[in-house]
């Protein structure tokens, strides 16, 4: 990403955040975007997910701390930064975010541990299980060459944590890289992830306690090489936005629609419109947030990666509209 574009983006994000300070939630949502927590510190929550629980939004994301380095011997730009675990922030208005601490702590100097700072801990997503009364977090766990490809799971009795790590798994012995989690209205939950070396995505039903993949899964977007899945449901239909596979560099998003989460999924075009839509406005999707009590209002949450200094990566949160089944995301 060009330095000029990054600076412009940051200025727009900051302007919007401060300009909206005294406005009602509706305006904030239209241009929803955040950079700082209520203590004035930069929000460190990359590849984020948001859970809405009892009137509060909980934001979870990757803590990226320290110096970025390039893993030698790879045939792609495998930039890495120490994995600092998962952070949690909370908000009631999507505008003021209070830091709630480290939801899932990393482990230091234990290279065999999934949560060691030398590992990959990415794209955390949390849902609540009504039956077990546990908050369940799933995340992508990997090693520097991204060939470990597993889903990690952690649980907590309270939304902000601390979460206890329960281990990692390859669902049905299949690779899991970029992932998201979806809890349906009937209480069933699904893991959606890039599998088969990023060639094909899988949608896998979780066990009733959300802690294990079941053997019920489907292959979707076969051989389309898609990643960074974000999913939401509107008026009975499921929408899945994905990115292409170009590492930390931005590319065009695409979306697919289905009447049943297990498919068939019908591929649509790029949900982003206008200038720079071909590179998702220099971002990569991480989550689509349904705004509570505002049916049909969504925020597309993207990461603006700074690949040579990952800790400095920014965020781009944009309003997402949906009309007659067509998604549109504009850069204001
Ligand atoms: C991206 C992926 C990120 C991260 C990165 C590593 O494509 O979406 O979450 O894994 O690759 O290069």
PDB file of C-alpha atoms in Angstrom, residues 14-315:
ATOM      1  CA  UNK A  14      -9.569  10.117  12.523  1.00  0.00           C
ATOM      2  CA  UNK A  15     -11.727  12.939  11.164  1.00  0.00           C
ATOM      3  CA  UNK A  16     -14.784  10.741  11.103  1.00  0.00           C
ATOM      4  CA  UNK A  17     -14.141   9.374  14.584  1.00  0.00           C
ATOM      5  CA  UNK A  18     -13.758  12.805  16.165  1.00  0.00           C
ATOM      6  CA  UNK A  19     -16.387  14.564  14.041  1.00  0.00           C
ATOM      7  CA  UNK A  20     -18.916  12.040  15.266  1.00  0.00           C
ATOM      8  CA  UNK A  21     -18.166  12.401  18.945  1.00  0.00           C
ATOM      9  CA  UNK A  22     -21.439  14.080  19.889  1.00  0.00           C
ATOM     10  CA  UNK A  23     -23.683  12.574  17.281  1.00  0.00           C
ATOM     11  CA  UNK A  24     -26.277   9.877  17.855  1.00  0.00           C
ATOM     12  CA  UNK A  25     -25.466   6.263  17.077  1.00  0.00           C
ATOM     13  CA  UNK A  26     -27.128   6.379  13.641  1.00  0.00           C
ATOM     14  CA  UNK A  27     -24.512   8.765  12.255  1.00  0.00           C
ATOM     15  CA  UNK A  28     -21.688   6.887  13.891  1.00  0.00           C
ATOM     16  CA  UNK A  29     -22.846   3.721  12.261  1.00  0.00           C
ATOM     17  CA  UNK A  30     -23.028   5.345   8.825  1.00  0.00           C
ATOM     18  CA  UNK A  31     -19.323   6.107   8.962  1.00  0.00           C
ATOM     19  CA  UNK A  32     -18.369   3.775  11.844  1.00  0.00           C
ATOM     20  CA  UNK A  33     -14.667   3.623  12.297  1.00  0.00           C
ATOM     21  CA  UNK A  34     -12.413   3.539  15.366  1.00  0.00           C
ATOM     22  CA  UNK A  35      -8.736   3.898  16.049  1.00  0.00           C
ATOM     23  CA  UNK A  36      -8.335   4.735  19.744  1.00  0.00           C
ATOM     24  CA  UNK A  37      -9.740   3.316  22.948  1.00  0.00           C
ATOM     25  CA  UNK A  38     -11.253   5.454  25.723  1.00  0.00           C
ATOM     26  CA  UNK A  39      -7.801   5.792  27.330  1.00  0.00           C
ATOM     27  CA  UNK A  40      -6.482   7.319  24.113  1.00  0.00           C
ATOM     28  CA  UNK A  41      -4.371   4.284  23.207  1.00  0.00           C
ATOM     29  CA  UNK A  42      -4.418   2.820  19.689  1.00  0.00           C
ATOM     30  CA  UNK A  43      -6.758  -0.154  19.478  1.00  0.00           C
ATOM     31  CA  UNK A  44      -4.715  -3.330  19.027  1.00  0.00           C
ATOM     32  CA  UNK A  45      -7.322  -5.773  17.703  1.00  0.00           C
ATOM     33  CA  UNK A  46      -6.486  -6.970  14.198  1.00  0.00           C
ATOM     34  CA  UNK A  47      -8.418  -9.537  12.172  1.00  0.00           C
ATOM     35  CA  UNK A  48     -11.273  -8.681  14.541  1.00  0.00           C
ATOM     36  CA  UNK A  49     -14.611 -10.175  15.464  1.00  0.00           C
ATOM     37  CA  UNK A  50     -17.435  -8.609  17.477  1.00  0.00           C
ATOM     38  CA  UNK A  51     -19.943 -10.325  19.761  1.00  0.00           C
ATOM     39  CA  UNK A  52     -23.034  -8.473  20.930  1.00  0.00           C
ATOM     40  CA  UNK A  53     -24.141  -9.644  24.376  1.00  0.00           C
ATOM     41  CA  UNK A  54     -26.710  -8.085  26.731  1.00  0.00           C
ATOM     42  CA  UNK A  55     -26.520  -4.616  25.183  1.00  0.00           C
ATOM     43  CA  UNK A  56     -22.728  -4.532  24.905  1.00  0.00           C
ATOM     44  CA  UNK A  57     -20.476  -4.997  21.867  1.00  0.00           C
ATOM     45  CA  UNK A  58     -17.293  -6.961  22.621  1.00  0.00           C
ATOM     46  CA  UNK A  59     -14.489  -6.521  20.120  1.00  0.00           C
ATOM     47  CA  UNK A  60     -11.790  -9.216  19.972  1.00  0.00           C
ATOM     48  CA  UNK A  61      -8.651  -9.064  17.851  1.00  0.00           C
ATOM     49  CA  UNK A  62      -5.076 -10.114  17.331  1.00  0.00           C
ATOM     50  CA  UNK A  63      -2.549  -8.233  19.440  1.00  0.00           C
ATOM     51  CA  UNK A  64       0.359  -7.436  17.157  1.00  0.00           C
ATOM     52  CA  UNK A  65       3.377  -6.353  19.191  1.00  0.00           C
ATOM     53  CA  UNK A  66       6.966  -5.837  18.173  1.00  0.00           C
ATOM     54  CA  UNK A  67       9.217  -5.938  15.189  1.00  0.00           C
ATOM     55  CA  UNK A  68       8.021  -7.324  11.869  1.00  0.00           C
ATOM     56  CA  UNK A  69      10.374  -9.764  10.134  1.00  0.00           C
ATOM     57  CA  UNK A  70      10.332 -11.753   6.904  1.00  0.00           C
ATOM     58  CA  UNK A  71      10.377 -15.544   7.281  1.00  0.00           C
ATOM     59  CA  UNK A  72      13.267 -16.780   5.112  1.00  0.00           C
ATOM     60  CA  UNK A  73      12.876 -19.434   2.442  1.00  0.00           C
ATOM     61  CA  UNK A  74       9.216 -18.769   1.550  1.00  0.00           C
ATOM     62  CA  UNK A  75       7.983 -18.131  -1.986  1.00  0.00           C
ATOM     63  CA  UNK A  76       5.627 -15.400  -0.732  1.00  0.00           C
ATOM     64  CA  UNK A  77       5.898 -12.319   1.475  1.00  0.00           C
ATOM     65  CA  UNK A  78       5.634 -14.143   4.791  1.00  0.00           C
ATOM     66  CA  UNK A  79       5.944 -11.162   7.128  1.00  0.00           C
ATOM     67  CA  UNK A  80       5.525 -12.048  10.792  1.00  0.00           C
ATOM     68  CA  UNK A  81       5.224 -10.152  14.037  1.00  0.00           C
ATOM     69  CA  UNK A  82       5.156 -11.680  17.549  1.00  0.00           C
ATOM     70  CA  UNK A  83       1.677 -12.958  18.432  1.00  0.00           C
ATOM     71  CA  UNK A  84       0.556 -11.109  21.564  1.00  0.00           C
ATOM     72  CA  UNK A  85      -2.620 -13.104  22.194  1.00  0.00           C
ATOM     73  CA  UNK A  86      -6.157 -11.763  21.848  1.00  0.00           C
ATOM     74  CA  UNK A  87      -7.381  -8.393  23.116  1.00  0.00           C
ATOM     75  CA  UNK A  88     -10.890  -7.390  24.187  1.00  0.00           C
ATOM     76  CA  UNK A  89     -12.591  -3.976  24.049  1.00  0.00           C
ATOM     77  CA  UNK A  90     -16.223  -3.185  24.859  1.00  0.00           C
ATOM     78  CA  UNK A  91     -18.649  -0.505  23.732  1.00  0.00           C
ATOM     79  CA  UNK A  92     -22.334   0.303  23.935  1.00  0.00           C
ATOM     80  CA  UNK A  93     -22.348   2.790  21.051  1.00  0.00           C
ATOM     81  CA  UNK A  94     -19.722   1.398  18.616  1.00  0.00           C
ATOM     82  CA  UNK A  95     -17.839   4.642  19.058  1.00  0.00           C
ATOM     83  CA  UNK A  96     -16.276   4.632  22.537  1.00  0.00           C
ATOM     84  CA  UNK A  97     -14.274   1.435  23.107  1.00  0.00           C
ATOM     85  CA  UNK A  98     -13.023   0.568  26.561  1.00  0.00           C
ATOM     86  CA  UNK A  99      -9.999  -1.695  26.813  1.00  0.00           C
ATOM     87  CA  UNK A 100     -10.976  -4.830  28.764  1.00  0.00           C
ATOM     88  CA  UNK A 101      -7.547  -6.429  28.823  1.00  0.00           C
ATOM     89  CA  UNK A 102      -6.016  -9.502  27.241  1.00  0.00           C
ATOM     90  CA  UNK A 103      -8.793 -12.014  26.680  1.00  0.00           C
ATOM     91  CA  UNK A 104      -6.415 -14.838  25.753  1.00  0.00           C
ATOM     92  CA  UNK A 105      -2.835 -14.592  26.976  1.00  0.00           C
ATOM     93  CA  UNK A 106       0.094 -15.672  24.804  1.00  0.00           C
ATOM     94  CA  UNK A 107       2.799 -18.001  26.157  1.00  0.00           C
ATOM     95  CA  UNK A 108       6.450 -16.979  26.187  1.00  0.00           C
ATOM     96  CA  UNK A 109       9.459 -19.187  25.380  1.00  0.00           C
ATOM     97  CA  UNK A 110       7.537 -22.404  24.725  1.00  0.00           C
ATOM     98  CA  UNK A 111       7.827 -22.947  20.954  1.00  0.00           C
ATOM     99  CA  UNK A 112       5.803 -26.185  21.145  1.00  0.00           C
ATOM    100  CA  UNK A 113       2.815 -24.341  22.613  1.00  0.00           C
ATOM    101  CA  UNK A 114       0.081 -23.161  20.198  1.00  0.00           C
ATOM    102  CA  UNK A 115      -0.042 -19.813  21.998  1.00  0.00           C
ATOM    103  CA  UNK A 116       3.696 -19.112  21.998  1.00  0.00           C
ATOM    104  CA  UNK A 117       4.488 -15.567  20.823  1.00  0.00           C
ATOM    105  CA  UNK A 118       6.426 -17.138  17.936  1.00  0.00           C
ATOM    106  CA  UNK A 119       3.259 -18.747  16.560  1.00  0.00           C
ATOM    107  CA  UNK A 120       0.400 -17.379  14.453  1.00  0.00           C
ATOM    108  CA  UNK A 121      -2.788 -16.561  16.419  1.00  0.00           C
ATOM    109  CA  UNK A 122      -5.220 -14.941  13.984  1.00  0.00           C
ATOM    110  CA  UNK A 123      -8.827 -13.922  13.302  1.00  0.00           C
ATOM    111  CA  UNK A 124     -10.433 -14.682  16.713  1.00  0.00           C
ATOM    112  CA  UNK A 125     -14.228 -14.890  16.805  1.00  0.00           C
ATOM    113  CA  UNK A 126     -16.433 -15.387  19.885  1.00  0.00           C
ATOM    114  CA  UNK A 127     -19.990 -16.677  20.320  1.00  0.00           C
ATOM    115  CA  UNK A 128     -22.065 -17.490  23.380  1.00  0.00           C
ATOM    116  CA  UNK A 129     -23.436 -20.952  24.056  1.00  0.00           C
ATOM    117  CA  UNK A 130     -26.834 -20.728  25.758  1.00  0.00           C
ATOM    118  CA  UNK A 131     -26.753 -24.335  27.015  1.00  0.00           C
ATOM    119  CA  UNK A 132     -23.276 -24.484  28.521  1.00  0.00           C
ATOM    120  CA  UNK A 133     -23.325 -20.757  29.446  1.00  0.00           C
ATOM    121  CA  UNK A 134     -19.785 -20.504  28.076  1.00  0.00           C
ATOM    122  CA  UNK A 135     -18.313 -17.929  25.750  1.00  0.00           C
ATOM    123  CA  UNK A 136     -16.491 -19.826  23.011  1.00  0.00           C
ATOM    124  CA  UNK A 137     -13.609 -18.379  21.005  1.00  0.00           C
ATOM    125  CA  UNK A 138     -12.255 -19.956  17.826  1.00  0.00           C
ATOM    126  CA  UNK A 139      -9.118 -18.741  16.072  1.00  0.00           C
ATOM    127  CA  UNK A 140      -6.582 -19.724  13.421  1.00  0.00           C
ATOM    128  CA  UNK A 141      -3.455 -21.258  14.966  1.00  0.00           C
ATOM    129  CA  UNK A 142      -0.365 -21.709  12.854  1.00  0.00           C
ATOM    130  CA  UNK A 143       3.406 -21.844  12.622  1.00  0.00           C
ATOM    131  CA  UNK A 144       5.566 -19.394  10.687  1.00  0.00           C
ATOM    132  CA  UNK A 145       5.215 -21.212   7.375  1.00  0.00           C
ATOM    133  CA  UNK A 146       1.409 -21.444   7.767  1.00  0.00           C
ATOM    134  CA  UNK A 147       1.426 -25.220   7.268  1.00  0.00           C
ATOM    135  CA  UNK A 148       0.221 -26.227  10.743  1.00  0.00           C
ATOM    136  CA  UNK A 149      -3.232 -24.874   9.688  1.00  0.00           C
ATOM    137  CA  UNK A 150      -5.415 -25.578  12.691  1.00  0.00           C
ATOM    138  CA  UNK A 151      -8.399 -24.118  14.507  1.00  0.00           C
ATOM    139  CA  UNK A 152      -7.828 -23.277  18.176  1.00  0.00           C
ATOM    140  CA  UNK A 153     -10.643 -23.085  20.715  1.00  0.00           C
ATOM    141  CA  UNK A 154     -10.865 -21.359  24.102  1.00  0.00           C
ATOM    142  CA  UNK A 155     -13.677 -20.816  26.597  1.00  0.00           C
ATOM    143  CA  UNK A 156     -14.628 -18.367  29.317  1.00  0.00           C
ATOM    144  CA  UNK A 157     -17.441 -17.791  31.805  1.00  0.00           C
ATOM    145  CA  UNK A 158     -17.473 -14.072  31.069  1.00  0.00           C
ATOM    146  CA  UNK A 159     -17.437 -12.300  27.708  1.00  0.00           C
ATOM    147  CA  UNK A 160     -14.224 -10.338  28.198  1.00  0.00           C
ATOM    148  CA  UNK A 161     -12.305 -13.360  29.487  1.00  0.00           C
ATOM    149  CA  UNK A 162      -9.879 -14.578  30.599  1.00  0.00           C
ATOM    150  CA  UNK A 163     -10.313 -17.425  28.104  1.00  0.00           C
ATOM    151  CA  UNK A 164      -8.874 -20.858  28.800  1.00  0.00           C
ATOM    152  CA  UNK A 165      -7.281 -22.512  25.811  1.00  0.00           C
ATOM    153  CA  UNK A 166      -8.700 -25.972  25.064  1.00  0.00           C
ATOM    154  CA  UNK A 167      -6.374 -26.963  22.213  1.00  0.00           C
ATOM    155  CA  UNK A 168      -6.390 -27.003  18.423  1.00  0.00           C
ATOM    156  CA  UNK A 169      -7.686 -29.279  15.703  1.00  0.00           C
ATOM    157  CA  UNK A 170      -7.760 -29.861  11.974  1.00  0.00           C
ATOM    158  CA  UNK A 171     -11.506 -30.251  11.377  1.00  0.00           C
ATOM    159  CA  UNK A 172     -12.065 -33.652   9.770  1.00  0.00           C
ATOM    160  CA  UNK A 173      -8.317 -33.748   9.204  1.00  0.00           C
ATOM    161  CA  UNK A 174      -8.594 -30.765   6.858  1.00  0.00           C
ATOM    162  CA  UNK A 175      -6.454 -27.610   6.874  1.00  0.00           C
ATOM    163  CA  UNK A 176      -7.891 -24.517   8.515  1.00  0.00           C
ATOM    164  CA  UNK A 177      -6.401 -21.075   7.843  1.00  0.00           C
ATOM    165  CA  UNK A 178      -8.391 -17.791   7.582  1.00  0.00           C
ATOM    166  CA  UNK A 179     -11.634 -18.421   9.413  1.00  0.00           C
ATOM    167  CA  UNK A 180     -14.800 -17.030  10.871  1.00  0.00           C
ATOM    168  CA  UNK A 181     -17.584 -18.299  13.089  1.00  0.00           C
ATOM    169  CA  UNK A 182     -21.333 -18.016  12.631  1.00  0.00           C
ATOM    170  CA  UNK A 183     -24.110 -18.663  15.152  1.00  0.00           C
ATOM    171  CA  UNK A 184     -27.473 -19.102  13.471  1.00  0.00           C
ATOM    172  CA  UNK A 185     -30.892 -18.128  14.826  1.00  0.00           C
ATOM    173  CA  UNK A 186     -31.600 -21.774  15.727  1.00  0.00           C
ATOM    174  CA  UNK A 187     -28.510 -21.885  17.976  1.00  0.00           C
ATOM    175  CA  UNK A 188     -26.420 -24.013  15.608  1.00  0.00           C
ATOM    176  CA  UNK A 189     -22.912 -22.710  14.989  1.00  0.00           C
ATOM    177  CA  UNK A 190     -20.538 -23.122  12.059  1.00  0.00           C
ATOM    178  CA  UNK A 191     -16.851 -22.675  11.327  1.00  0.00           C
ATOM    179  CA  UNK A 192     -16.112 -21.247   7.893  1.00  0.00           C
ATOM    180  CA  UNK A 193     -12.468 -21.466   6.823  1.00  0.00           C
ATOM    181  CA  UNK A 194      -9.991 -21.554   3.958  1.00  0.00           C
ATOM    182  CA  UNK A 195      -8.925 -25.152   3.529  1.00  0.00           C
ATOM    183  CA  UNK A 196      -7.110 -27.413   1.071  1.00  0.00           C
ATOM    184  CA  UNK A 197      -4.113 -25.064   0.939  1.00  0.00           C
ATOM    185  CA  UNK A 198      -6.437 -22.051   0.513  1.00  0.00           C
ATOM    186  CA  UNK A 199      -7.939 -23.519  -2.674  1.00  0.00           C
ATOM    187  CA  UNK A 200     -11.407 -24.275  -1.301  1.00  0.00           C
ATOM    188  CA  UNK A 201     -13.482 -23.092   1.642  1.00  0.00           C
ATOM    189  CA  UNK A 202     -15.260 -25.349   4.074  1.00  0.00           C
ATOM    190  CA  UNK A 203     -18.364 -24.747   6.166  1.00  0.00           C
ATOM    191  CA  UNK A 204     -18.415 -27.113   9.135  1.00  0.00           C
ATOM    192  CA  UNK A 205     -21.183 -27.572  11.693  1.00  0.00           C
ATOM    193  CA  UNK A 206     -19.910 -27.419  15.284  1.00  0.00           C
ATOM    194  CA  UNK A 207     -20.976 -29.725  18.107  1.00  0.00           C
ATOM    195  CA  UNK A 208     -23.809 -28.468  20.342  1.00  0.00           C
ATOM    196  CA  UNK A 209     -21.285 -27.100  22.869  1.00  0.00           C
ATOM    197  CA  UNK A 210     -19.428 -25.336  19.997  1.00  0.00           C
ATOM    198  CA  UNK A 211     -16.153 -26.913  21.108  1.00  0.00           C
ATOM    199  CA  UNK A 212     -15.637 -29.456  18.323  1.00  0.00           C
ATOM    200  CA  UNK A 213     -16.155 -29.682  14.578  1.00  0.00           C
ATOM    201  CA  UNK A 214     -18.697 -32.335  13.548  1.00  0.00           C
ATOM    202  CA  UNK A 215     -18.308 -34.567  10.518  1.00  0.00           C
ATOM    203  CA  UNK A 216     -21.006 -32.514   8.779  1.00  0.00           C
ATOM    204  CA  UNK A 217     -19.183 -30.150   6.446  1.00  0.00           C
ATOM    205  CA  UNK A 218     -19.332 -28.919   2.856  1.00  0.00           C
ATOM    206  CA  UNK A 219     -16.742 -27.687   0.356  1.00  0.00           C
ATOM    207  CA  UNK A 220     -17.697 -24.346  -1.172  1.00  0.00           C
ATOM    208  CA  UNK A 221     -16.117 -21.893  -3.644  1.00  0.00           C
ATOM    209  CA  UNK A 222     -14.169 -24.890  -4.912  1.00  0.00           C
ATOM    210  CA  UNK A 223     -10.721 -24.064  -6.301  1.00  0.00           C
ATOM    211  CA  UNK A 224     -11.546 -20.349  -6.169  1.00  0.00           C
ATOM    212  CA  UNK A 225      -8.622 -19.579  -3.800  1.00  0.00           C
ATOM    213  CA  UNK A 226     -10.543 -17.341  -1.403  1.00  0.00           C
ATOM    214  CA  UNK A 227      -9.731 -16.312   2.161  1.00  0.00           C
ATOM    215  CA  UNK A 228     -10.701 -13.848   4.958  1.00  0.00           C
ATOM    216  CA  UNK A 229     -14.326 -15.080   5.132  1.00  0.00           C
ATOM    217  CA  UNK A 230     -16.956 -12.806   6.726  1.00  0.00           C
ATOM    218  CA  UNK A 231     -20.541 -13.991   6.935  1.00  0.00           C
ATOM    219  CA  UNK A 232     -23.928 -12.561   7.876  1.00  0.00           C
ATOM    220  CA  UNK A 233     -27.607 -13.379   7.454  1.00  0.00           C
ATOM    221  CA  UNK A 234     -30.255 -11.003   6.158  1.00  0.00           C
ATOM    222  CA  UNK A 235     -33.929 -11.824   5.572  1.00  0.00           C
ATOM    223  CA  UNK A 236     -33.268 -15.574   5.634  1.00  0.00           C
ATOM    224  CA  UNK A 237     -30.330 -15.499   3.197  1.00  0.00           C
ATOM    225  CA  UNK A 238     -26.656 -16.010   4.020  1.00  0.00           C
ATOM    226  CA  UNK A 239     -23.987 -13.705   2.610  1.00  0.00           C
ATOM    227  CA  UNK A 240     -20.295 -14.577   2.536  1.00  0.00           C
ATOM    228  CA  UNK A 241     -17.669 -11.972   1.610  1.00  0.00           C
ATOM    229  CA  UNK A 242     -14.154 -13.231   0.936  1.00  0.00           C
ATOM    230  CA  UNK A 243     -10.841 -11.831  -0.283  1.00  0.00           C
ATOM    231  CA  UNK A 244      -8.441 -13.283  -2.800  1.00  0.00           C
ATOM    232  CA  UNK A 245      -5.140 -14.790  -1.681  1.00  0.00           C
ATOM    233  CA  UNK A 246      -2.385 -12.194  -1.883  1.00  0.00           C
ATOM    234  CA  UNK A 247      -0.961 -12.348   1.619  1.00  0.00           C
ATOM    235  CA  UNK A 248      -0.911  -8.969   3.341  1.00  0.00           C
ATOM    236  CA  UNK A 249      -1.488  -7.090   0.068  1.00  0.00           C
ATOM    237  CA  UNK A 250      -5.026  -5.968  -0.733  1.00  0.00           C
ATOM    238  CA  UNK A 251      -7.098  -7.437  -3.549  1.00  0.00           C
ATOM    239  CA  UNK A 252     -10.719  -7.484  -4.724  1.00  0.00           C
ATOM    240  CA  UNK A 253     -13.439  -8.878  -2.460  1.00  0.00           C
ATOM    241  CA  UNK A 254     -16.184 -11.117  -3.823  1.00  0.00           C
ATOM    242  CA  UNK A 255     -19.380 -12.323  -2.251  1.00  0.00           C
ATOM    243  CA  UNK A 256     -21.640 -15.340  -2.499  1.00  0.00           C
ATOM    244  CA  UNK A 257     -25.260 -15.879  -1.429  1.00  0.00           C
ATOM    245  CA  UNK A 258     -27.055 -18.986  -0.164  1.00  0.00           C
ATOM    246  CA  UNK A 259     -30.488 -19.962   1.149  1.00  0.00           C
ATOM    247  CA  UNK A 260     -28.853 -22.672   3.248  1.00  0.00           C
ATOM    248  CA  UNK A 261     -25.509 -22.164   4.982  1.00  0.00           C
ATOM    249  CA  UNK A 262     -24.438 -25.639   3.775  1.00  0.00           C
ATOM    250  CA  UNK A 263     -25.008 -24.502   0.192  1.00  0.00           C
ATOM    251  CA  UNK A 264     -25.358 -24.265  -2.656  1.00  0.00           C
ATOM    252  CA  UNK A 265     -23.566 -20.909  -2.625  1.00  0.00           C
ATOM    253  CA  UNK A 266     -24.113 -18.698  -5.636  1.00  0.00           C
ATOM    254  CA  UNK A 267     -21.187 -16.448  -6.508  1.00  0.00           C
ATOM    255  CA  UNK A 268     -21.847 -12.738  -7.002  1.00  0.00           C
ATOM    256  CA  UNK A 269     -19.525  -9.844  -7.803  1.00  0.00           C
ATOM    257  CA  UNK A 270     -17.447  -7.412  -5.823  1.00  0.00           C
ATOM    258  CA  UNK A 271     -19.516  -5.838  -3.009  1.00  0.00           C
ATOM    259  CA  UNK A 272     -17.243  -2.772  -2.987  1.00  0.00           C
ATOM    260  CA  UNK A 273     -18.129   0.096  -5.300  1.00  0.00           C
ATOM    261  CA  UNK A 274     -16.327   3.207  -6.542  1.00  0.00           C
ATOM    262  CA  UNK A 275     -12.659   4.213  -6.622  1.00  0.00           C
ATOM    263  CA  UNK A 276     -10.222   1.641  -5.155  1.00  0.00           C
ATOM    264  CA  UNK A 277     -12.996  -0.951  -4.858  1.00  0.00           C
ATOM    265  CA  UNK A 278     -10.696  -3.323  -6.794  1.00  0.00           C
ATOM    266  CA  UNK A 279      -8.432  -3.465  -3.732  1.00  0.00           C
ATOM    267  CA  UNK A 280     -11.207  -3.246  -1.100  1.00  0.00           C
ATOM    268  CA  UNK A 281     -10.140   0.366  -0.421  1.00  0.00           C
ATOM    269  CA  UNK A 282      -6.697  -1.010   0.559  1.00  0.00           C
ATOM    270  CA  UNK A 283      -8.189  -3.276   3.232  1.00  0.00           C
ATOM    271  CA  UNK A 284      -9.073  -6.943   3.762  1.00  0.00           C
ATOM    272  CA  UNK A 285     -12.371  -7.987   5.354  1.00  0.00           C
ATOM    273  CA  UNK A 286     -12.418  -9.515   8.831  1.00  0.00           C
ATOM    274  CA  UNK A 287     -16.013  -9.249  10.016  1.00  0.00           C
ATOM    275  CA  UNK A 288     -19.461  -7.966   9.114  1.00  0.00           C
ATOM    276  CA  UNK A 289     -21.112  -6.527  12.207  1.00  0.00           C
ATOM    277  CA  UNK A 290     -24.912  -6.439  12.372  1.00  0.00           C
ATOM    278  CA  UNK A 291     -25.855  -3.260  14.249  1.00  0.00           C
ATOM    279  CA  UNK A 292     -28.112  -4.147  17.182  1.00  0.00           C
ATOM    280  CA  UNK A 293     -31.721  -2.965  16.964  1.00  0.00           C
ATOM    281  CA  UNK A 294     -31.110  -1.592  13.476  1.00  0.00           C
ATOM    282  CA  UNK A 295     -32.315  -4.321  11.103  1.00  0.00           C
ATOM    283  CA  UNK A 296     -30.495  -4.160   7.785  1.00  0.00           C
ATOM    284  CA  UNK A 297     -27.620  -2.031   9.140  1.00  0.00           C
ATOM    285  CA  UNK A 298     -24.180  -3.601   8.940  1.00  0.00           C
ATOM    286  CA  UNK A 299     -20.584  -2.495   9.272  1.00  0.00           C
ATOM    287  CA  UNK A 300     -17.933  -4.072   7.075  1.00  0.00           C
ATOM    288  CA  UNK A 301     -14.801  -4.264   9.213  1.00  0.00           C
ATOM    289  CA  UNK A 302     -11.524  -4.476   7.341  1.00  0.00           C
ATOM    290  CA  UNK A 303      -7.849  -4.509   8.220  1.00  0.00           C
ATOM    291  CA  UNK A 304      -5.504  -2.084   6.515  1.00  0.00           C
ATOM    292  CA  UNK A 305      -2.338  -4.147   6.757  1.00  0.00           C
ATOM    293  CA  UNK A 306       1.047  -2.491   6.999  1.00  0.00           C
ATOM    294  CA  UNK A 307       2.986  -5.561   5.972  1.00  0.00           C
ATOM    295  CA  UNK A 308       6.499  -4.347   6.790  1.00  0.00           C
ATOM    296  CA  UNK A 309       5.387  -3.000  10.190  1.00  0.00           C
ATOM    297  CA  UNK A 310       2.362  -5.117  11.085  1.00  0.00           C
ATOM    298  CA  UNK A 311       1.925  -3.546  14.518  1.00  0.00           C
ATOM    299  CA  UNK A 312       1.065  -0.290  12.707  1.00  0.00           C
ATOM    300  CA  UNK A 313      -1.743  -1.867  10.689  1.00  0.00           C
ATOM    301  CA  UNK A 314      -4.939   0.224  10.709  1.00  0.00           C
ATOM    302  CA  UNK A 315      -8.655  -0.477  10.356  1.00  0.00           C
TER     303      UNK A 315
END
